[in-house]
PDB file of C-alpha atoms in Angstrom:
ATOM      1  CA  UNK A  77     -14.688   8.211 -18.523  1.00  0.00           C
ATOM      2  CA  UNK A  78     -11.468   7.096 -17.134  1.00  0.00           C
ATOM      3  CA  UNK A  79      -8.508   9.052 -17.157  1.00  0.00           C
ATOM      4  CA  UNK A  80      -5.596   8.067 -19.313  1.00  0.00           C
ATOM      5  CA  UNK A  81      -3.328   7.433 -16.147  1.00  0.00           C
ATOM      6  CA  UNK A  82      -6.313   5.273 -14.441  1.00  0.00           C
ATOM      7  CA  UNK A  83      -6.201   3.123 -17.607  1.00  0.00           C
ATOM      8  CA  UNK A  84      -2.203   2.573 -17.865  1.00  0.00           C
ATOM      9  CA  UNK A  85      -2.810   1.667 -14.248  1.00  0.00           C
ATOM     10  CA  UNK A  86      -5.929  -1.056 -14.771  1.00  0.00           C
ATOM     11  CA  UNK A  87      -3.998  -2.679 -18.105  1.00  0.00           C
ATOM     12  CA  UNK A  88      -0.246  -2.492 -15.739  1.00  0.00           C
ATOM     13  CA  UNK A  89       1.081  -0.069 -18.025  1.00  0.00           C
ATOM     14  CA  UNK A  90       4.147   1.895 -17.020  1.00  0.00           C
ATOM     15  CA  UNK A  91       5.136   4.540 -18.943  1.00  0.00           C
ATOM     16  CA  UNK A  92       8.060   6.223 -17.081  1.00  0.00           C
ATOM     17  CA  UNK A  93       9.968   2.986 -18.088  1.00  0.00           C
ATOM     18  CA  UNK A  94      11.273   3.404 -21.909  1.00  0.00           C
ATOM     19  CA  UNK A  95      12.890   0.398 -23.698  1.00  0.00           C
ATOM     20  CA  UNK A  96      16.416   2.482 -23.232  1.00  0.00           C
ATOM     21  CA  UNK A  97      15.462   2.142 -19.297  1.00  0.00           C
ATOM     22  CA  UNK A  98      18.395   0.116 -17.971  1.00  0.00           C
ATOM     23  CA  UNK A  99      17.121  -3.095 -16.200  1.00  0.00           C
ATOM     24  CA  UNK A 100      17.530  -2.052 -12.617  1.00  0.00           C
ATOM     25  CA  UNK A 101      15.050   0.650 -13.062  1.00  0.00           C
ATOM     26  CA  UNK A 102      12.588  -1.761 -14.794  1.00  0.00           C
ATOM     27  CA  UNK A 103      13.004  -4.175 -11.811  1.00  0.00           C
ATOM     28  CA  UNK A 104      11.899  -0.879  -9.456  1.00  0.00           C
ATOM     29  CA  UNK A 105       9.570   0.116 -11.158  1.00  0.00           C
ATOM     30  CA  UNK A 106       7.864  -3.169 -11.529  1.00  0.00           C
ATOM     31  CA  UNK A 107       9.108  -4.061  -8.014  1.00  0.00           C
ATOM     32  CA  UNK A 108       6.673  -0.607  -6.905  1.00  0.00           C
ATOM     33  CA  UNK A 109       4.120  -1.469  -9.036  1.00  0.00           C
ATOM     34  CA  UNK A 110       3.627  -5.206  -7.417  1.00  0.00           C
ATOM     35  CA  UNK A 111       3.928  -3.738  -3.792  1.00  0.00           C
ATOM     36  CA  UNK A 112       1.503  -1.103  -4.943  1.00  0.00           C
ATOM     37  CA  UNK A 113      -0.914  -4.006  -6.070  1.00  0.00           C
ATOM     38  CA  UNK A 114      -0.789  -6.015  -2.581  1.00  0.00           C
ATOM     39  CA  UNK A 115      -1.355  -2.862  -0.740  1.00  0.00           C
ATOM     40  CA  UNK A 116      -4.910  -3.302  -2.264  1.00  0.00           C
ATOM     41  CA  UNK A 117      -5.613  -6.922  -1.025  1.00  0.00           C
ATOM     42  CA  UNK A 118      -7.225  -7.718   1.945  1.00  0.00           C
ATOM     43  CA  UNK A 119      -6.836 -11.370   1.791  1.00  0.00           C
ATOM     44  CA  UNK A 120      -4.262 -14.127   0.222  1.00  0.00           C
ATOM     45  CA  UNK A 121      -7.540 -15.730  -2.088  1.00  0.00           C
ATOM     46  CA  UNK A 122      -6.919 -12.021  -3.887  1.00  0.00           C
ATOM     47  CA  UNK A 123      -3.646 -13.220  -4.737  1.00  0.00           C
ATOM     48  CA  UNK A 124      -5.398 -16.121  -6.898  1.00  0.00           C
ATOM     49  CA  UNK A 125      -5.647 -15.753 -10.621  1.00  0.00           C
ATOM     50  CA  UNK A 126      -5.199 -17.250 -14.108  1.00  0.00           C
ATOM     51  CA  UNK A 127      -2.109 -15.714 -15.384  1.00  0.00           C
ATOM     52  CA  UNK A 128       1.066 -14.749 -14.365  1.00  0.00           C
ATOM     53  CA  UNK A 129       0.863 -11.078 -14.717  1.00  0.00           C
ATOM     54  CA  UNK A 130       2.422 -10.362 -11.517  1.00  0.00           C
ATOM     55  CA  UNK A 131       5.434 -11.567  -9.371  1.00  0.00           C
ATOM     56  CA  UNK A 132       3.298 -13.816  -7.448  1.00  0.00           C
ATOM     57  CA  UNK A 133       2.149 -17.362  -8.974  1.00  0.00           C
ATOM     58  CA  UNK A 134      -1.302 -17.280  -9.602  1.00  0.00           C
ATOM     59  CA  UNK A 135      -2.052 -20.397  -7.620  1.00  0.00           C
ATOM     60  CA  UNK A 136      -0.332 -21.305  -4.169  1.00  0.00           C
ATOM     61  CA  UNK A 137       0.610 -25.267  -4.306  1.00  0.00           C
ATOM     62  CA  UNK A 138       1.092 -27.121  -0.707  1.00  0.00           C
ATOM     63  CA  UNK A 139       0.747 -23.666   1.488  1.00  0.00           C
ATOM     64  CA  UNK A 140       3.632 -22.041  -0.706  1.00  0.00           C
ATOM     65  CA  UNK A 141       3.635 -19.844  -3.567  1.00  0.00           C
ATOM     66  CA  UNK A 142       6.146 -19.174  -5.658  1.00  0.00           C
ATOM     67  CA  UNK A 143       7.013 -15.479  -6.024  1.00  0.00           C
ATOM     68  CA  UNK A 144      10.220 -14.641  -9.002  1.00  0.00           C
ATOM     69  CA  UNK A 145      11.529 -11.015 -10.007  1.00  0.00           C
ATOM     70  CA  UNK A 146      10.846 -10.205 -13.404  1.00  0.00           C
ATOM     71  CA  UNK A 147      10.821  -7.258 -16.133  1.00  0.00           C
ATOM     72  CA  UNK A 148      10.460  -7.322 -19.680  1.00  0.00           C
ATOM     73  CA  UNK A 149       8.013 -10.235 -19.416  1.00  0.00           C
ATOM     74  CA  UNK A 150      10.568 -12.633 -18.434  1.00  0.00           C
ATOM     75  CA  UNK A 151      11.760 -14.036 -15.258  1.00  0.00           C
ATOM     76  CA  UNK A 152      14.953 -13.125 -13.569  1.00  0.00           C
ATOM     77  CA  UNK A 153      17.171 -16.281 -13.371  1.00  0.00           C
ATOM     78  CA  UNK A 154      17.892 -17.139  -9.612  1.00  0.00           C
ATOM     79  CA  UNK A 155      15.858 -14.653  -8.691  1.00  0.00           C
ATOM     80  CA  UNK A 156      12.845 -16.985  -7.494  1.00  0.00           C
ATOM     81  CA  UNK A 157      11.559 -17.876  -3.834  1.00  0.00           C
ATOM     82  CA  UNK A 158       8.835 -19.774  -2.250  1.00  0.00           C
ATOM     83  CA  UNK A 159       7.035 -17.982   0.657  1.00  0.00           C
ATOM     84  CA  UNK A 160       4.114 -19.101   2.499  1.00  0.00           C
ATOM     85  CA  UNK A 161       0.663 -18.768   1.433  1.00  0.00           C
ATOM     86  CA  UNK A 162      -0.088 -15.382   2.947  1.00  0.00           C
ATOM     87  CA  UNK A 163      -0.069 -11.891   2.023  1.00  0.00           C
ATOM     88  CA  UNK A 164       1.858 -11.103   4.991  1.00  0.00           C
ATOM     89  CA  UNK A 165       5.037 -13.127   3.308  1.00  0.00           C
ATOM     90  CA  UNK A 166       4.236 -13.280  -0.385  1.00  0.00           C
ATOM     91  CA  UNK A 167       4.717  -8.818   0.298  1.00  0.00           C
ATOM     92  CA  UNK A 168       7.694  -9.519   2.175  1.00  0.00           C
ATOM     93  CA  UNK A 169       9.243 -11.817  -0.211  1.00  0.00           C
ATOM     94  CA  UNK A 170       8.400  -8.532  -3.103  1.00  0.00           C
ATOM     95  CA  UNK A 171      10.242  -6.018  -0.471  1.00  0.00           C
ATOM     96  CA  UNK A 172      13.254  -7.936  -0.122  1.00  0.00           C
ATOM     97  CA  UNK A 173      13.693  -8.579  -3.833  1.00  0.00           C
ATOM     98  CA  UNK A 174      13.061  -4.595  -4.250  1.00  0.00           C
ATOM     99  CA  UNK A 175      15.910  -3.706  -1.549  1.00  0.00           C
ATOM    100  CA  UNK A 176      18.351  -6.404  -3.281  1.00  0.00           C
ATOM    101  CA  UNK A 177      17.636  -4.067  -6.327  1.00  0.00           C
ATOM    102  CA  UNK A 178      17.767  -0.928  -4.752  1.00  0.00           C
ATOM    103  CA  UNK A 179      21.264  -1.888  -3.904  1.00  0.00           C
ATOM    104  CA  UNK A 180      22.636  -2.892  -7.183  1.00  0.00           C
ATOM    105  CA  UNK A 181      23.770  -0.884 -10.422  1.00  0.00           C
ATOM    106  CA  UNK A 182      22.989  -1.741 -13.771  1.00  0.00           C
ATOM    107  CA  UNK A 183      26.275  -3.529 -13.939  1.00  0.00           C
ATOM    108  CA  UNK A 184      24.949  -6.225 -11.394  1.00  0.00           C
ATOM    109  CA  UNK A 185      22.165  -7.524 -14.150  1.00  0.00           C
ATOM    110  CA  UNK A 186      24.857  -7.679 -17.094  1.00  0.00           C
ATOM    111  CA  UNK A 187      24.761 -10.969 -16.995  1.00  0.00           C
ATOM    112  CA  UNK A 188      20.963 -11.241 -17.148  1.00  0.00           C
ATOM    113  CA  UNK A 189      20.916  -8.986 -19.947  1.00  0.00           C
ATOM    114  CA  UNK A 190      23.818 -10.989 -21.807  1.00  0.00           C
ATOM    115  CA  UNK A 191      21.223 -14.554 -21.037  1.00  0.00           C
ATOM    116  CA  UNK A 192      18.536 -12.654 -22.694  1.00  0.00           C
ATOM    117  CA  UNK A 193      19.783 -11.725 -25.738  1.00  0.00           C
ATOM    118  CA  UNK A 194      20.971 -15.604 -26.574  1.00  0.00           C
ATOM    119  CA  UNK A 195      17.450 -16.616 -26.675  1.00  0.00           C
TER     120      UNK A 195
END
């Protein structure tokens, strides 16, 4: 039987982050959890899918795929790039978006925040 921590894992679970989490430690914490993912693929086909669960489009159109920050399901605004179809980029495209974080406060996504709540 799986573990309780191997199953928040497989379902993308992560429990250190509480709603009352401000949203630069959500972005980190997702931002690990992505890089964590593509440290497990071998080639870019793994990066293929049918939903957008991760920060990576699940299909590459024209050699590029489309790789956007997000937390709390939704997608940060502006915070969107296309990289070439490889693993090599789509990871470094995830590693620069986690150093822009690492670099700003929770003050620096007020505005995101402030978006959010008009919807």
């Amino acid at each position: 039987m799986p573990t309780l921590d191997e199953l928040l894992k497989k379902y993308n679970i992560d429990a250190t982050v509480n709603p009352q989490s401000g949203p630069r430690a959500k972005l980190l914490s997702q931002a690990n959890r992505m890089l964590e993912q593509l440290s497990k693929y071998k080639t870019e086909q793994e990066l293929d899918g049918v939903t957008t669960q991760y920060w990576w489009a699940p299909q590459s159109v024209d050699g590029k795929r489309r790789v956007s920050a997000r937390y709390s399901g939704k997608v940060v605004e502006g915070m969107a790039v296309y990289a070439d179809n490889t693993l090599e980029a789509v990871k470094a495209a995830v590693e620069t978006f986690r150093k822009l974080v690492e670099e700003s406060d929770d003050a620096t996504w007020a505005h995101e925040e402030e978006r959010r709540k008009k919807k």
